[in-house]
Amino acid sequence: MNVKISDIAKALNISKSTVSLALNDKDIVNAETRQLVKDTAKKMGYAPNALAKGLAKNKSNNIGLILPDITNPYYGNLAKYVSEYTEDYYNYNTIFAVSNDNPQTEKKIIENFISERVAGVIIAPITNKCKDHSYIKNLERYNICYSFVTAYYTDIKTAYSMSDLEEGSYQLVKYLLDLGHRNIYFLATSSDVVPTYTRIRGYEKAFGERNIPVDSSKFIECKIANFEQAYAATQQLIVSKTNMDAIITMNDIMALGVLRACTEHDINIPETLSVAGYDNVIYSSVATIPITTVHQDLQGISRGAVDMLFDMMKNGQDYEGAVLIQPELIIRRSTARR
Amino acid sequence: MNVKISDIAKALNISKSTVSLALNDKDIVNAETRQLVKDTAKKMGYAPNALAKGLAKNKSNNIGLILPDITNPYYGNLAKYVSEYTEDYYNYNTIFAVSNDNPQTEKKIIENFISERVAGVIIAPITNKCKDHSYIKNLERYNICYSFVTAYYTDIKTAYSMSDLEEGSYQLVKYLLDLGHRNIYFLATSSDVVPTYTRIRGYEKAFGERNIPVDSSKFIECKIANFEQAYAATQQLIVSKTNMDAIITMNDIMALGVLRACTEHDINIPETLSVAGYDNVIYSSVATIPITTVHQDLQGISRGAVDMLFDMMKNGQDYEGAVLIQPELIIRRSTARR
DNA sequence: TTGAAAGCGTTACCAA
DNA sequence: TTGGTAACGCTTTCAA
């Protein structure tokens, strides 16, 4: 069978404990012994059994990352940054799971992470409505720390790291107001969730600064923040001959949906209508018309979440840090003065 | 501490074995006992320890999936299909890892998967050159089966599931020849790797059918199959005033890079130059000019790889199945008769 | 600096 | 149908 610690011990005529100690680089073992052990381990093709190790220590060397949608490069990049940083800097591995924007799935994932005895969990929240996230607290019963990334659930108190969405939305709307637009539609999910209501606050702030009243009927709610729903919502607006100066969305993929609907109805962008997205993922720059958007520093966001998680793993879950990263308005061709 | 099987046994005054049997739905235990055990387990908040379970059974309930690039929605979709199918149909979990198109990283991932004692591994190969993949065979020493998805390494014999790339490329090139194009450039990685040379074979077949000689200097090699390198290669071609009818690429992201370079040099597409991608990921349809491409049935590909893997897990690694899924040419606006 | 042995939570075999 | 017990491969405590 596979070579294990006891095999190395037998081969070297020393005890299992010494081998274990040596393999883990403890300096209480003689330097020569240590080297010898490591060499023979390599020679014999020893591969540590993470399961046994985890069982003995009652926790694994993995942290779990929950993503709502892995087909969106926004989360793909997030996954990349989180796992690279976790591995390079903290020497832990990352295991991913995809919630598909479904609270039930998210719950199952958490149960599974508990079973796997992950050392910590980072959650990228689902972006649609769900009132009860208490299942997340199960993690605490197992002393598993968790932090949020990209947003957070208001009913769960823990560290979070995200872009300052309110500020980003504020800058974008201010810019559109500067261009002379007034009828600015906003396509997003339920205003109950953080990613939406923070953006709405930014929108309102920009309007408020100029004493322009906000018409909340311009906030259009989509069930899911994807291409199809943004496309459908835009068609609806066009067909009902709504008076619009601009449409902004909560992510770039939705902006693509808006573009598609406009193209099909021969609406010229940006001449007749300005369109803007959010996130600055690659295809906002390569779309039919390069899209004005708001850049998020995903790398910074990722590091914030990882750092705070490991901080909590060291000092306990009751930590209420927050990392809020400044966004950057990216102006492209999809927006213009009327 | 966390509730475990022995706690349930104690509470119910029965043995650990019975509890374990009941929890695993074995019908040798009395139906009532079984229900009782399950109920109390739930009541006590029991969460099975996957580590202990894996140790006892000497394998975990996870399969490992290696992706070369998680920021590409092509692989994001693949990950989604593989994990959903694995979970729903086989009741195993999927753990992802990202090789970043780097053989060293891939090797490390495999070592880690071995440590985690995954039940099986599915590898989506890196698309650039690497002569030695023998580290993959380490899996066999641990009786861990593996299959390939989307492509395969020629030096490793095992089951693979992929789209018929040769056929897809053949159809695309045939279509371009039909449009009257002759100077068809192909941007890809090294012709040593399967994803490239299968496509080249399709290209050659289309030319061969019409007795048109193939000029292999039209195959441009990029180190990595991404936006930047395709952009750079196209610029190179444009600047050197190459006589071109069409540029095709090995994936849609590269086609976007081509588009970008052409736009910057005021080259009209498709009037002056036809461009085509491959994969049919979402942004080929929403690009500046919607891109002609070849659709891959990712769901079918994913299922093939998963099915064969579980087949091997049952019947042994020496299995040489292959699933080759038929592609579909998707014609959009980026290609036209000159 | 090293060794012996207990313990982590589960499964699986054999007996009852 | 149930119970007792060894075993999985590692860490860790205590003693030497």
XYZ file of C-alpha atoms in Angstrom, chain B residues 147-323:
177
model
C -9.694 11.246 -17.064
C -9.171 14.176 -19.399
C -11.708 16.748 -20.459
C -11.645 19.231 -23.400
C -8.330 17.723 -24.641
C -5.643 15.261 -23.536
C -1.901 14.797 -23.225
C -0.507 12.492 -25.856
C 1.997 10.951 -23.468
C -0.661 9.875 -20.984
C -3.047 7.105 -21.894
C -6.442 7.400 -20.309
C -10.031 8.174 -21.143
C -10.812 11.597 -22.557
C -13.925 13.527 -23.460
C -13.800 16.445 -25.833
C -15.338 18.201 -28.764
C -14.261 16.996 -32.174
C -11.922 19.911 -32.746
C -10.709 18.662 -36.072
C -14.237 18.528 -37.395
C -15.066 21.966 -35.995
C -12.006 23.496 -37.543
C -12.712 21.686 -40.798
C -16.226 23.088 -40.992
C -15.069 26.581 -40.202
C -12.244 26.613 -42.741
C -14.440 24.995 -45.384
C -16.949 27.774 -44.821
C -14.250 30.406 -45.214
C -12.979 28.784 -48.368
C -16.557 28.806 -49.663
C -16.585 32.535 -49.070
C -13.585 32.803 -51.337
C -10.893 33.320 -48.715
C -7.511 31.754 -49.289
C -5.068 33.592 -47.038
C -6.432 32.248 -43.765
C -4.246 32.866 -40.766
C -4.592 30.696 -37.686
C -3.546 32.008 -34.278
C -2.976 29.212 -31.764
C -0.454 27.736 -29.367
C 2.267 25.241 -30.193
C 1.256 22.662 -32.782
C 2.575 20.026 -30.386
C -0.522 20.183 -28.224
C -3.795 18.480 -29.011
C -6.047 21.561 -29.025
C -3.860 23.097 -31.699
C -2.847 20.223 -33.900
C -6.309 18.729 -34.126
C -7.530 22.082 -35.381
C -4.660 22.251 -37.820
C -5.647 18.857 -39.166
C -9.159 20.146 -39.787
C -7.720 23.173 -41.553
C -5.554 20.960 -43.733
C -8.428 18.647 -44.524
C -10.551 21.525 -45.811
C -7.714 22.786 -47.978
C -6.852 19.277 -49.109
C -10.380 18.613 -50.317
C -9.961 21.413 -52.819
C -6.404 20.655 -53.659
C -5.245 23.968 -52.333
C -1.748 23.732 -50.850
C -1.436 24.639 -47.176
C 1.115 27.265 -46.260
C 2.125 26.438 -42.707
C 3.681 29.853 -42.208
C 0.072 30.970 -41.727
C -0.029 29.114 -38.417
C 1.058 31.703 -35.890
C 2.187 30.405 -32.528
C 1.257 32.258 -29.345
C 2.735 31.203 -26.019
C -0.597 31.450 -24.254
C -4.034 31.399 -25.820
C -5.229 34.724 -24.461
C -6.439 38.166 -25.456
C -3.113 39.956 -25.165
C -1.086 37.562 -27.256
C -3.682 37.407 -30.008
C -3.796 41.189 -29.999
C -0.030 41.419 -30.290
C 0.182 38.803 -33.019
C -2.503 40.555 -35.046
C -0.775 43.896 -34.731
C 2.372 42.242 -35.963
C 0.531 40.899 -38.998
C -1.068 44.236 -39.743
C 2.096 46.249 -39.332
C 4.033 43.927 -41.620
C 1.345 44.472 -44.244
C 0.596 40.793 -44.542
C -1.860 39.852 -47.212
C -4.779 38.391 -45.271
C -8.311 37.300 -46.066
C -9.182 35.934 -42.660
C -7.827 35.330 -39.180
C -9.128 32.464 -37.094
C -8.160 31.709 -33.539
C -8.349 28.775 -31.153
C -10.783 30.487 -28.806
C -13.160 33.425 -28.638
C -11.057 35.535 -26.321
C -8.248 35.511 -28.818
C -10.726 36.572 -31.488
C -11.570 39.566 -29.331
C -7.897 40.423 -29.285
C -7.851 40.243 -33.070
C -10.897 42.487 -33.248
C -9.290 45.017 -30.979
C -6.132 45.222 -33.059
C -8.177 45.582 -36.244
C -10.347 48.301 -34.778
C -7.282 50.246 -33.752
C -5.899 50.021 -37.259
C -9.212 50.918 -38.879
C -9.557 47.587 -40.587
C -13.171 46.911 -41.423
C -14.593 43.608 -40.353
C -15.893 41.693 -42.196
C -15.467 43.881 -45.293
C -11.677 43.796 -45.430
C -10.990 40.869 -43.163
C -13.027 37.990 -41.802
C -12.457 36.928 -38.204
C -13.600 33.801 -36.392
C -13.171 32.419 -32.912
C -13.867 29.076 -31.288
C -15.907 27.843 -28.286
C -18.986 30.057 -28.541
C -18.619 31.577 -25.096
C -20.982 34.413 -24.305
C -18.834 37.263 -25.418
C -18.367 36.015 -28.918
C -22.008 36.987 -29.336
C -21.734 40.401 -27.706
C -18.442 41.540 -29.164
C -17.952 44.732 -31.173
C -18.921 42.631 -34.143
C -20.663 39.384 -33.187
C -18.114 36.701 -33.929
C -18.450 33.609 -36.064
C -17.342 30.689 -33.952
C -17.638 26.964 -33.333
C -19.923 25.781 -30.602
C -18.798 23.084 -28.195
C -21.359 21.120 -26.258
C -19.725 21.658 -22.890
C -22.414 19.851 -20.995
C -22.002 16.716 -23.091
C -18.236 16.954 -22.822
C -18.431 17.301 -19.057
C -20.730 14.349 -18.640
C -18.537 12.189 -20.796
C -15.512 12.876 -18.638
C -17.404 12.309 -15.407
C -19.081 9.129 -16.591
C -15.834 7.616 -17.778
C -14.086 8.563 -14.575
C -16.665 6.814 -12.445
C -16.561 3.872 -14.791
C -12.843 3.615 -14.199
C -13.270 4.027 -10.458
C -15.457 0.960 -10.638
C -13.563 -1.122 -13.150
C -9.979 0.063 -12.995
C -7.828 2.731 -14.596
C -6.907 0.702 -17.670
C -9.753 1.929 -19.714
C -9.355 3.727 -22.931
C -12.701 5.229 -23.695
C -13.045 8.403 -25.658
C -16.005 10.665 -26.072
